[in-house]
GROMACS .gro file of C-alpha atoms in nm:
model
  413
    1MET     CA    1  -2.969   1.737  -3.905
    2GLU     CA    2  -3.263   1.787  -4.142
    3PRO     CA    3  -3.488   1.514  -3.990
    4VAL     CA    4  -3.431   1.657  -3.643
    5THR     CA    5  -3.528   2.004  -3.769
    6GLN     CA    6  -3.844   1.870  -3.930
    7GLU     CA    7  -3.935   1.679  -3.614
    8ARG     CA    8  -3.888   1.986  -3.400
    9ALA     CA    9  -4.097   2.190  -3.642
   10ALA     CA   10  -4.375   1.930  -3.631
   11GLU     CA   11  -4.394   1.917  -3.251
   12PRO     CA   12  -4.573   2.252  -3.203
   13LEU     CA   13  -4.835   2.159  -3.465
   14THR     CA   14  -4.893   1.821  -3.296
   15GLU     CA   15  -4.932   1.986  -2.958
   16HIS     CA   16  -5.168   2.241  -3.109
   17VAL     CA   17  -5.386   1.967  -3.261
   18GLN     CA   18  -5.388   1.773  -2.934
   19ARG     CA   19  -5.486   2.086  -2.743
   20ILE     CA   20  -5.775   2.150  -2.981
   21SER     CA   21  -5.879   1.786  -2.953
   22ARG     CA   22  -5.880   1.801  -2.574
   23ARG     CA   23  -6.087   2.118  -2.579
   24ALA     CA   24  -6.334   1.963  -2.824
   25ARG     CA   25  -6.373   1.653  -2.605
   26ALA     CA   26  -6.416   1.866  -2.295
   27PHE     CA   27  -6.682   2.074  -2.472
   28ASP     CA   28  -6.855   1.756  -2.584
   29ARG     CA   29  -6.863   1.622  -2.226
   30ARG     CA   30  -7.014   1.946  -2.099
   31HIS     CA   31  -7.267   1.990  -2.384
   32PRO     CA   32  -7.331   1.652  -2.552
   33LEU     CA   33  -7.670   1.750  -2.696
   34LEU     CA   34  -7.530   2.064  -2.859
   35TRP     CA   35  -7.261   1.859  -3.032
   36ASP     CA   36  -7.515   1.598  -3.144
   37LEU     CA   37  -7.738   1.869  -3.290
   38HIS     CA   38  -7.449   2.014  -3.489
   39PHE     CA   39  -7.340   1.672  -3.612
   40THR     CA   40  -7.690   1.564  -3.709
   41GLY     CA   41  -7.771   1.900  -3.863
   42PHE     CA   42  -7.465   1.877  -4.087
   43TRP     CA   43  -7.564   1.538  -4.230
   44VAL     CA   44  -7.932   1.625  -4.261
   45THR     CA   45  -7.827   1.931  -4.459
   46ALA     CA   46  -7.601   1.718  -4.678
   47ALA     CA   47  -7.878   1.466  -4.741
   48LEU     CA   48  -8.132   1.738  -4.828
   49THR     CA   49  -7.878   1.908  -5.052
   50ASP     CA   50  -7.835   1.578  -5.238
   51TYR     CA   51  -8.216   1.561  -5.274
   52ILE     CA   52  -8.278   1.925  -5.368
   53GLY     CA   53  -7.986   1.950  -5.605
   54GLY     CA   54  -8.076   1.622  -5.775
   55GLY     CA   55  -7.733   1.477  -5.722
   56TRP     CA   56  -7.885   1.146  -5.617
   57HIS     CA   57  -7.976   1.082  -5.982
   58ASN     CA   58  -7.606   1.026  -6.062
   59ASN     CA   59  -7.597   0.702  -5.861
   60ALA     CA   60  -7.959   0.592  -5.877
   61HIS     CA   61  -8.050   0.260  -6.037
   62HIS     CA   62  -8.403   0.392  -6.092
   63PRO     CA   63  -8.407   0.774  -6.140
   64ASP     CA   64  -8.788   0.786  -6.150
   65VAL     CA   65  -8.831   0.735  -5.776
   66PRO     CA   66  -9.094   0.982  -5.647
   67GLY     CA   67  -8.956   1.296  -5.490
   68TRP     CA   68  -9.155   1.258  -5.171
   69LEU     CA   69  -9.005   0.910  -5.121
   70VAL     CA   70  -8.652   1.038  -5.177
   71LEU     CA   71  -8.715   1.313  -4.920
   72ALA     CA   72  -8.852   1.061  -4.669
   73LEU     CA   73  -8.555   0.830  -4.725
   74SER     CA   74  -8.309   1.118  -4.687
   75LEU     CA   75  -8.460   1.223  -4.357
   76GLY     CA   76  -8.501   0.864  -4.234
   77LEU     CA   77  -8.134   0.792  -4.294
   78SER     CA   78  -8.001   1.115  -4.134
   79VAL     CA   79  -8.231   1.243  -3.857
   80PRO     CA   80  -8.188   0.933  -3.632
   81LEU     CA   81  -7.819   1.022  -3.598
   82LEU     CA   82  -7.924   1.257  -3.317
   83TRP     CA   83  -7.963   0.954  -3.086
   84ARG     CA   84  -7.669   0.751  -3.220
   85ARG     CA   85  -7.456   0.779  -2.902
   86ARG     CA   86  -7.727   0.713  -2.646
   87HIS     CA   87  -7.913   0.438  -2.835
   88PRO     CA   88  -7.696   0.317  -3.126
   89ALA     CA   89  -7.867  -0.021  -3.159
   90ALA     CA   90  -8.216   0.133  -3.173
   91VAL     CA   91  -8.096   0.393  -3.425
   92LEU     CA   92  -7.954   0.127  -3.656
   93LEU     CA   93  -8.279  -0.071  -3.636
   94ALA     CA   94  -8.475   0.246  -3.715
   95MET     CA   95  -8.255   0.321  -4.019
   96ALA     CA   96  -8.267  -0.037  -4.151
   97PRO     CA   97  -8.616  -0.014  -4.316
   98PHE     CA   98  -8.520   0.310  -4.493
   99ALA     CA   99  -8.197   0.148  -4.615
  100LEU     CA  100  -8.388  -0.155  -4.748
  101VAL     CA  101  -8.643   0.065  -4.924
  102ASN     CA  102  -8.357   0.274  -5.064
  103ALA     CA  103  -8.199  -0.040  -5.211
  104TRP     CA  104  -8.528  -0.192  -5.334
  105THR     CA  105  -8.651   0.122  -5.512
  106GLY     CA  106  -8.311   0.185  -5.674
  107ALA     CA  107  -8.272   0.538  -5.534
  108ALA     CA  108  -7.926   0.441  -5.404
  109LEU     CA  109  -7.899   0.748  -5.183
  110GLN     CA  110  -7.552   0.812  -5.043
  111ALA     CA  111  -7.713   0.885  -4.705
  112ALA     CA  112  -7.729   0.507  -4.654
  113LEU     CA  113  -7.357   0.522  -4.576
  114LEU     CA  114  -7.447   0.702  -4.251
  115GLN     CA  115  -7.524   0.357  -4.113
  116LEU     CA  116  -7.148   0.308  -4.082
  117CYS     CA  117  -7.138   0.593  -3.830
  118VAL     CA  118  -7.394   0.409  -3.619
  119VAL     CA  119  -7.196   0.084  -3.653
  120TYR     CA  120  -6.894   0.272  -3.519
  121HIS     CA  121  -7.090   0.374  -3.209
  122ILE     CA  122  -7.213   0.018  -3.160
  123ALA     CA  123  -6.851  -0.101  -3.164
  124LEU     CA  124  -6.765   0.181  -2.925
  125ALA     CA  125  -7.038   0.127  -2.665
  126ARG     CA  126  -7.223  -0.201  -2.715
  127PRO     CA  127  -7.119  -0.560  -2.638
  128PRO     CA  128  -6.913  -0.727  -2.913
  129ARG     CA  129  -7.191  -0.977  -2.992
  130ASP     CA  130  -7.407  -0.689  -3.126
  131LEU     CA  131  -7.158  -0.638  -3.408
  132TRP     CA  132  -7.279  -0.955  -3.583
  133TRP     CA  133  -7.638  -0.845  -3.639
  134ALA     CA  134  -7.527  -0.485  -3.698
  135SER     CA  135  -7.300  -0.600  -3.980
  136ALA     CA  136  -7.581  -0.813  -4.122
  137LEU     CA  137  -7.817  -0.512  -4.126
  138THR     CA  138  -7.566  -0.303  -4.322
  139LEU     CA  139  -7.500  -0.585  -4.572
  140ALA     CA  140  -7.868  -0.666  -4.631
  141PRO     CA  141  -7.946  -0.353  -4.844
  142VAL     CA  142  -7.638  -0.419  -5.059
  143ALA     CA  143  -7.749  -0.778  -5.116
  144VAL     CA  144  -8.101  -0.657  -5.209
  145SER     CA  145  -7.966  -0.396  -5.453
  146THR     CA  146  -7.727  -0.643  -5.615
  147ALA     CA  147  -7.997  -0.908  -5.652
  148ARG     CA  148  -8.256  -0.665  -5.791
  149TYR     CA  149  -8.048  -0.456  -6.028
  150GLY     CA  150  -7.749  -0.681  -6.087
  151GLU     CA  151  -7.488  -0.409  -6.134
  152GLY     CA  152  -7.146  -0.542  -6.049
  153SER     CA  153  -7.055  -0.888  -5.920
  154TRP     CA  154  -7.161  -1.017  -5.581
  155ASP     CA  155  -6.807  -1.031  -5.447
  156GLN     CA  156  -6.741  -0.669  -5.551
  157GLN     CA  157  -7.060  -0.530  -5.396
  158ILE     CA  158  -7.060  -0.739  -5.079
  159GLY     CA  159  -6.680  -0.717  -5.040
  160SER     CA  160  -6.679  -0.339  -5.066
  161GLN     CA  161  -6.958  -0.301  -4.809
  162LEU     CA  162  -6.799  -0.561  -4.583
  163MET     CA  163  -6.466  -0.376  -4.594
  164SER     CA  164  -6.633  -0.044  -4.509
  165THR     CA  165  -6.818  -0.203  -4.218
  166ALA     CA  166  -6.498  -0.368  -4.092
  167VAL     CA  167  -6.314  -0.034  -4.101
  168ALA     CA  168  -6.593   0.135  -3.901
  169ILE     CA  169  -6.584  -0.150  -3.647
  170LEU     CA  170  -6.206  -0.141  -3.616
  171ILE     CA  171  -6.206   0.234  -3.559
  172GLY     CA  172  -6.472   0.194  -3.290
  173ILE     CA  173  -6.280  -0.086  -3.119
  174THR     CA  174  -5.957   0.115  -3.133
  175VAL     CA  175  -6.116   0.423  -2.978
  176ARG     CA  176  -6.289   0.207  -2.719
  177THR     CA  177  -5.963   0.035  -2.626
  178ARG     CA  178  -5.781   0.365  -2.596
  179ARG     CA  179  -6.061   0.513  -2.387
  180THR     CA  180  -6.064   0.209  -2.158
  181HIS     CA  181  -5.685   0.227  -2.123
  182THR     CA  182  -5.701   0.599  -2.043
  183GLU     CA  183  -5.974   0.545  -1.784
  184ALA     CA  184  -5.769   0.265  -1.628
  185LEU     CA  185  -5.466   0.494  -1.606
  186GLU     CA  186  -5.674   0.773  -1.454
  187ASP     CA  187  -5.828   0.531  -1.204
  188ARG     CA  188  -5.483   0.399  -1.114
  189ALA     CA  189  -5.356   0.755  -1.071
  190ARG     CA  190  -5.650   0.834  -0.842
  191ARG     CA  191  -5.592   0.519  -0.639
  192LEU     CA  192  -5.221   0.595  -0.612
  193GLU     CA  193  -5.302   0.947  -0.496
  194ILE     CA  194  -5.544   0.811  -0.236
  195GLU     CA  195  -5.287   0.554  -0.127
  196ARG     CA  196  -5.021   0.824  -0.102
  197ASP     CA  197  -5.250   1.036   0.115
  198GLN     CA  198  -5.330   0.735   0.331
  199GLN     CA  199  -4.963   0.652   0.370
  200ALA     CA  200  -4.895   1.013   0.468
  201GLN     CA  201  -5.177   1.002   0.722
  202LEU     CA  202  -5.048   0.673   0.864
  203ALA     CA  203  -4.696   0.812   0.883
  204THR     CA  204  -4.828   1.123   1.057
  205ALA     CA  205  -5.026   0.914   1.304
  206ALA     CA  206  -4.725   0.692   1.373
  207GLU     CA  207  -4.503   0.997   1.425
  208ARG     CA  208  -4.757   1.151   1.659
  209ALA     CA  209  -4.772   0.827   1.858
  210ARG     CA  210  -4.393   0.817   1.876
  211ILE     CA  211  -4.374   1.178   1.992
  212ALA     CA  212  -4.646   1.119   2.250
  213ARG     CA  213  -4.464   0.810   2.374
  214GLU     CA  214  -4.136   0.996   2.409
  215MET     CA  215  -4.305   1.290   2.580
  216HIS     CA  216  -4.478   1.054   2.821
  217ASP     CA  217  -4.158   0.869   2.903
  218ILE     CA  218  -3.961   1.188   2.962
  219ILE     CA  219  -4.214   1.409   3.138
  220GLY     CA  220  -4.409   1.138   3.318
  221HIS     CA  221  -4.105   0.988   3.485
  222HIS     CA  222  -3.946   1.314   3.592
  223LEU     CA  223  -4.272   1.452   3.726
  224SER     CA  224  -4.325   1.136   3.929
  225VAL     CA  225  -3.977   1.172   4.076
  226ILE     CA  226  -4.039   1.539   4.149
  227THR     CA  227  -4.368   1.452   4.318
  228GLY     CA  228  -4.197   1.194   4.539
  229LEU     CA  229  -3.921   1.438   4.631
  230ALA     CA  230  -4.171   1.712   4.707
  231ASP     CA  231  -4.372   1.483   4.933
  232GLY     CA  232  -4.056   1.373   5.114
  233GLY     CA  233  -3.933   1.733   5.147
  234LYS     CA  234  -4.265   1.841   5.292
  235TYR     CA  235  -4.245   1.567   5.554
  236ALA     CA  236  -3.883   1.646   5.639
  237ALA     CA  237  -3.929   2.025   5.652
  238THR     CA  238  -4.039   2.024   6.016
  239LYS     CA  239  -3.814   1.748   6.146
  240ALA     CA  240  -3.497   1.758   5.935
  241PRO     CA  241  -3.455   2.088   5.748
  242GLU     CA  242  -3.129   1.970   5.594
  243ARG     CA  243  -3.312   1.675   5.432
  244ALA     CA  244  -3.572   1.915   5.298
  245ALA     CA  245  -3.296   2.125   5.142
  246GLN     CA  246  -3.154   1.812   4.980
  247ALA     CA  247  -3.498   1.727   4.844
  248LEU     CA  248  -3.527   2.076   4.695
  249ASP     CA  249  -3.184   2.039   4.535
  250ALA     CA  250  -3.290   1.703   4.390
  251ILE     CA  251  -3.612   1.857   4.260
  252GLY     CA  252  -3.414   2.131   4.086
  253THR     CA  253  -3.174   1.877   3.933
  254THR     CA  254  -3.455   1.653   3.812
  255SER     CA  255  -3.647   1.950   3.670
  256ARG     CA  256  -3.343   2.068   3.476
  257GLN     CA  257  -3.289   1.717   3.339
  258ALA     CA  258  -3.652   1.702   3.229
  259MET     CA  259  -3.628   2.043   3.064
  260GLY     CA  260  -3.307   1.946   2.889
  261GLU     CA  261  -3.450   1.623   2.749
  262LEU     CA  262  -3.771   1.798   2.646
  263ARG     CA  263  -3.575   2.077   2.476
  264ARG     CA  264  -3.369   1.825   2.279
  265LEU     CA  265  -3.685   1.645   2.167
  266LEU     CA  266  -3.849   1.968   2.055
  267ASP     CA  267  -3.532   2.079   1.877
  268VAL     CA  268  -3.540   1.760   1.670
  269LEU     CA  269  -3.906   1.816   1.582
  270ARG     CA  270  -3.870   2.185   1.505
  271GLU     CA  271  -3.806   2.260   1.139
  272GLU     CA  272  -3.522   2.504   1.153
  273GLU     CA  273  -3.376   2.663   0.844
  274ASP     CA  274  -3.020   2.587   0.938
  275GLY     CA  275  -3.112   2.227   1.024
  276SER     CA  276  -2.917   2.242   1.351
  277ALA     CA  277  -3.056   2.092   1.670
  278GLU     CA  278  -2.913   2.011   2.005
  279LEU     CA  279  -2.885   1.633   1.991
  280SER     CA  280  -2.781   1.373   2.245
  281PRO     CA  281  -2.770   0.992   2.237
  282GLN     CA  282  -3.077   0.799   2.341
  283PRO     CA  283  -3.062   0.642   2.686
  284THR     CA  284  -2.883   0.306   2.717
  285LEU     CA  285  -2.828   0.052   2.991
  286THR     CA  286  -2.542   0.259   3.127
  287ASP     CA  287  -2.793   0.533   3.210
  288LEU     CA  288  -2.993   0.301   3.435
  289ASP     CA  289  -2.777   0.390   3.734
  290GLN     CA  290  -2.870   0.757   3.702
  291LEU     CA  291  -3.235   0.661   3.661
  292LEU     CA  292  -3.230   0.441   3.970
  293THR     CA  293  -3.052   0.711   4.169
  294GLY     CA  294  -3.328   0.958   4.090
  295VAL     CA  295  -3.597   0.706   4.183
  296ARG     CA  296  -3.427   0.620   4.510
  297SER     CA  297  -3.391   0.990   4.594
  298ALA     CA  298  -3.767   1.020   4.543
  299GLY     CA  299  -3.818   0.769   4.825
  300LEU     CA  300  -3.852   0.437   4.643
  301PRO     CA  301  -3.594   0.175   4.743
  302VAL     CA  302  -3.489  -0.024   4.436
  303THR     CA  303  -3.276  -0.339   4.421
  304THR     CA  304  -3.135  -0.490   4.101
  305THR     CA  305  -3.016  -0.836   4.005
  306VAL     CA  306  -2.833  -0.905   3.681
  307HIS     CA  307  -2.786  -1.246   3.515
  308GLY     CA  308  -2.578  -1.281   3.202
  309ASP     CA  309  -2.385  -1.039   2.983
  310PRO     CA  310  -2.577  -0.717   2.903
  311ALA     CA  311  -2.455  -0.695   2.542
  312LEU     CA  312  -2.756  -0.555   2.354
  313PRO     CA  313  -2.790  -0.340   2.042
  314PRO     CA  314  -2.876   0.028   2.107
  315GLY     CA  315  -3.240  -0.016   2.006
  316ARG     CA  316  -3.297  -0.297   2.252
  317GLN     CA  317  -3.116  -0.106   2.524
  318LEU     CA  318  -3.351   0.188   2.472
  319THR     CA  319  -3.653  -0.044   2.495
  320VAL     CA  320  -3.527  -0.198   2.821
  321TYR     CA  321  -3.453   0.149   2.961
  322ARG     CA  322  -3.796   0.289   2.875
  323VAL     CA  323  -3.981  -0.014   3.011
  324VAL     CA  324  -3.792   0.001   3.340
  325GLN     CA  325  -3.849   0.378   3.353
  326GLU     CA  326  -4.223   0.343   3.297
  327ALA     CA  327  -4.256   0.058   3.547
  328LEU     CA  328  -4.078   0.258   3.818
  329THR     CA  329  -4.280   0.567   3.731
  330ASN     CA  330  -4.604   0.373   3.782
  331THR     CA  331  -4.468   0.240   4.111
  332LEU     CA  332  -4.398   0.593   4.229
  333LYS     CA  333  -4.749   0.697   4.130
  334HIS     CA  334  -4.953   0.406   4.258
  335ALA     CA  335  -4.759   0.184   4.498
  336GLY     CA  336  -4.805   0.408   4.799
  337PRO     CA  337  -4.571   0.477   5.091
  338HIS     CA  338  -4.320   0.222   5.221
  339ALA     CA  339  -4.322   0.035   4.888
  340THR     CA  340  -4.008  -0.122   4.745
  341ALA     CA  341  -3.915  -0.228   4.394
  342ASP     CA  342  -3.699  -0.512   4.263
  343ILE     CA  343  -3.560  -0.546   3.911
  344VAL     CA  344  -3.418  -0.869   3.767
  345PHE     CA  345  -3.226  -0.856   3.436
  346SER     CA  346  -3.167  -1.188   3.258
  347TYR     CA  347  -2.956  -1.158   2.943
  348GLY     CA  348  -2.925  -1.440   2.694
  349PRO     CA  349  -2.744  -1.500   2.365
  350GLY     CA  350  -2.834  -1.321   2.043
  351GLY     CA  351  -2.974  -1.012   2.214
  352ALA     CA  352  -3.238  -1.200   2.414
  353VAL     CA  353  -3.334  -1.036   2.742
  354THR     CA  354  -3.597  -1.075   3.012
  355VAL     CA  355  -3.663  -0.796   3.260
  356THR     CA  356  -3.897  -0.835   3.556
  357VAL     CA  357  -3.993  -0.533   3.768
  358THR     CA  358  -4.192  -0.601   4.085
  359ASP     CA  359  -4.302  -0.381   4.371
  360SER     CA  360  -4.453  -0.439   4.713
  361GLY     CA  361  -4.712  -0.167   4.695
  362ARG     CA  362  -5.085  -0.178   4.739
  363GLY     CA  363  -5.144  -0.322   4.392
  364GLY     CA  364  -5.482  -0.299   4.229
  365ARG     CA  365  -5.377  -0.042   3.970
  366PRO     CA  366  -5.563  -0.039   3.639
  367VAL     CA  367  -5.409  -0.242   3.359
  368THR     CA  368  -5.346   0.074   3.157
  369ALA     CA  369  -5.195   0.393   3.283
  370SER     CA  370  -5.427   0.672   3.375
  371ASP     CA  371  -5.330   0.875   3.069
  372GLY     CA  372  -5.362   0.579   2.837
  373ARG     CA  373  -5.001   0.591   2.713
  374GLY     CA  374  -4.801   0.405   2.977
  375LEU     CA  375  -4.834   0.033   2.920
  376PRO     CA  376  -4.955   0.075   2.558
  377GLY     CA  377  -4.634   0.266   2.486
  378MET     CA  378  -4.427  -0.013   2.643
  379ARG     CA  379  -4.609  -0.272   2.436
  380GLU     CA  380  -4.549  -0.072   2.118
  381ARG     CA  381  -4.176  -0.061   2.191
  382THR     CA  382  -4.174  -0.433   2.273
  383ALA     CA  383  -4.360  -0.524   1.953
  384LEU     CA  384  -4.087  -0.364   1.743
  385TYR     CA  385  -3.858  -0.654   1.839
  386GLY     CA  386  -4.119  -0.929   1.841
  387GLY     CA  387  -4.121  -0.939   2.220
  388THR     CA  388  -4.391  -0.977   2.482
  389LEU     CA  389  -4.490  -0.760   2.775
  390GLU     CA  390  -4.693  -0.874   3.074
  391ALA     CA  391  -4.826  -0.649   3.348
  392GLY     CA  392  -5.066  -0.699   3.635
  393PRO     CA  393  -5.106  -0.760   4.007
  394ARG     CA  394  -4.877  -1.016   4.165
  395PRO     CA  395  -5.041  -1.347   4.258
  396ALA     CA  396  -5.163  -1.390   4.617
  397PRO     CA  397  -5.045  -1.388   4.886
  398GLU     CA  398  -4.792  -1.138   4.748
  399GLN     CA  399  -4.887  -0.774   4.717
  400GLY     CA  400  -4.791  -0.526   4.453
  401TRP     CA  401  -4.753  -0.515   4.080
  402TYR     CA  402  -4.527  -0.674   3.825
  403VAL     CA  403  -4.409  -0.593   3.474
  404ARG     CA  404  -4.227  -0.859   3.271
  405LEU     CA  405  -4.053  -0.779   2.943
  406HIS     CA  406  -3.914  -1.048   2.715
  407LEU     CA  407  -3.726  -0.982   2.390
  408PRO     CA  408  -3.633  -1.295   2.191
  409GLU     CA  409  -3.310  -1.354   2.006
  410GLU     CA  410  -3.244  -1.147   1.698
  411ASN     CA  411  -3.306  -1.323   1.369
  412PRO     CA  412  -2.980  -1.365   1.178
  413GLN     CA  413  -2.981  -1.189   0.844
   0.00000   0.00000   0.00000
């Protein structure tokens, strides 16, 4: 239990340190120059303190170096740190002459170690090939000092400096790798967020298209039937009042059916707290008789021919129903008076079906419905099952329009 207690006790301190670190990095990103001034000012102060206090004599190979030269070397090895992050290579080249003079004169100022800070930034920001000449520049003063004053063996002096340089390089590479990894994760998170938004937009667009298609199929068909009934009732009002009354009854029935289907669709779309909605099955082939009855009552004679066994899955039945509904709706709208319609159903094995709807109207209708959702909606439904849909005027000398739907066999799973 003791290790667990210690771990739990250490967690708040770790989080506190991480929070401080994040705040420091955020401050640095907002005010980089202010941070560089503080950093450089600290080391310039340390270098001048070493000069003023005379502490440099403790390590000097030649304590009689002029004071003005020691001051110049101290400033030359510390002031350039102000530009270490923006121009690390130039800063190291600027410090190199001061480091060589420091080694040659025997002053051996500790400020020469500030070159390692610049090497760290080269490893952090520059191409890896720059590390070769940067390491050589930091080793050159050590080689000069060892050759001139001969204190310590070559392997001790060079090995110590080489180890320090390697540590600075490794720290820079580690920080660079972590920073690159973090940026990659942030970029991936941004791309995933964008992709999520795009997927949501695509889903919204697809849902809107589906709703528009359903609304068109429901409202468009019933309004076309109502229009046909109203026209017939108007004609019969003066000659056969009883037929006009029948037309009005049919208009009322069709209107109530349209309102009922529309209400069910809106109930499904409405987000109710109790989640209840008045639901009913989607139309199937068994509902075609009711559809044809309504169309015939609107004044369009329709004949049907069936070949094969109409054994289709519910989704395919809905597609066939909606295509037939849209084709007959367009016939009611555009075929003109005295037109007739003929429907041929050809069912095959594996859910294959071909439906051909023809009429004997005037023809010459545009390829797309006037509202832009008729035939495109049929093609969208057909594409769901890998089928094809053809529509256009019938070849001469025949008049009218045709719509041909073909759904291939289902692929076995």
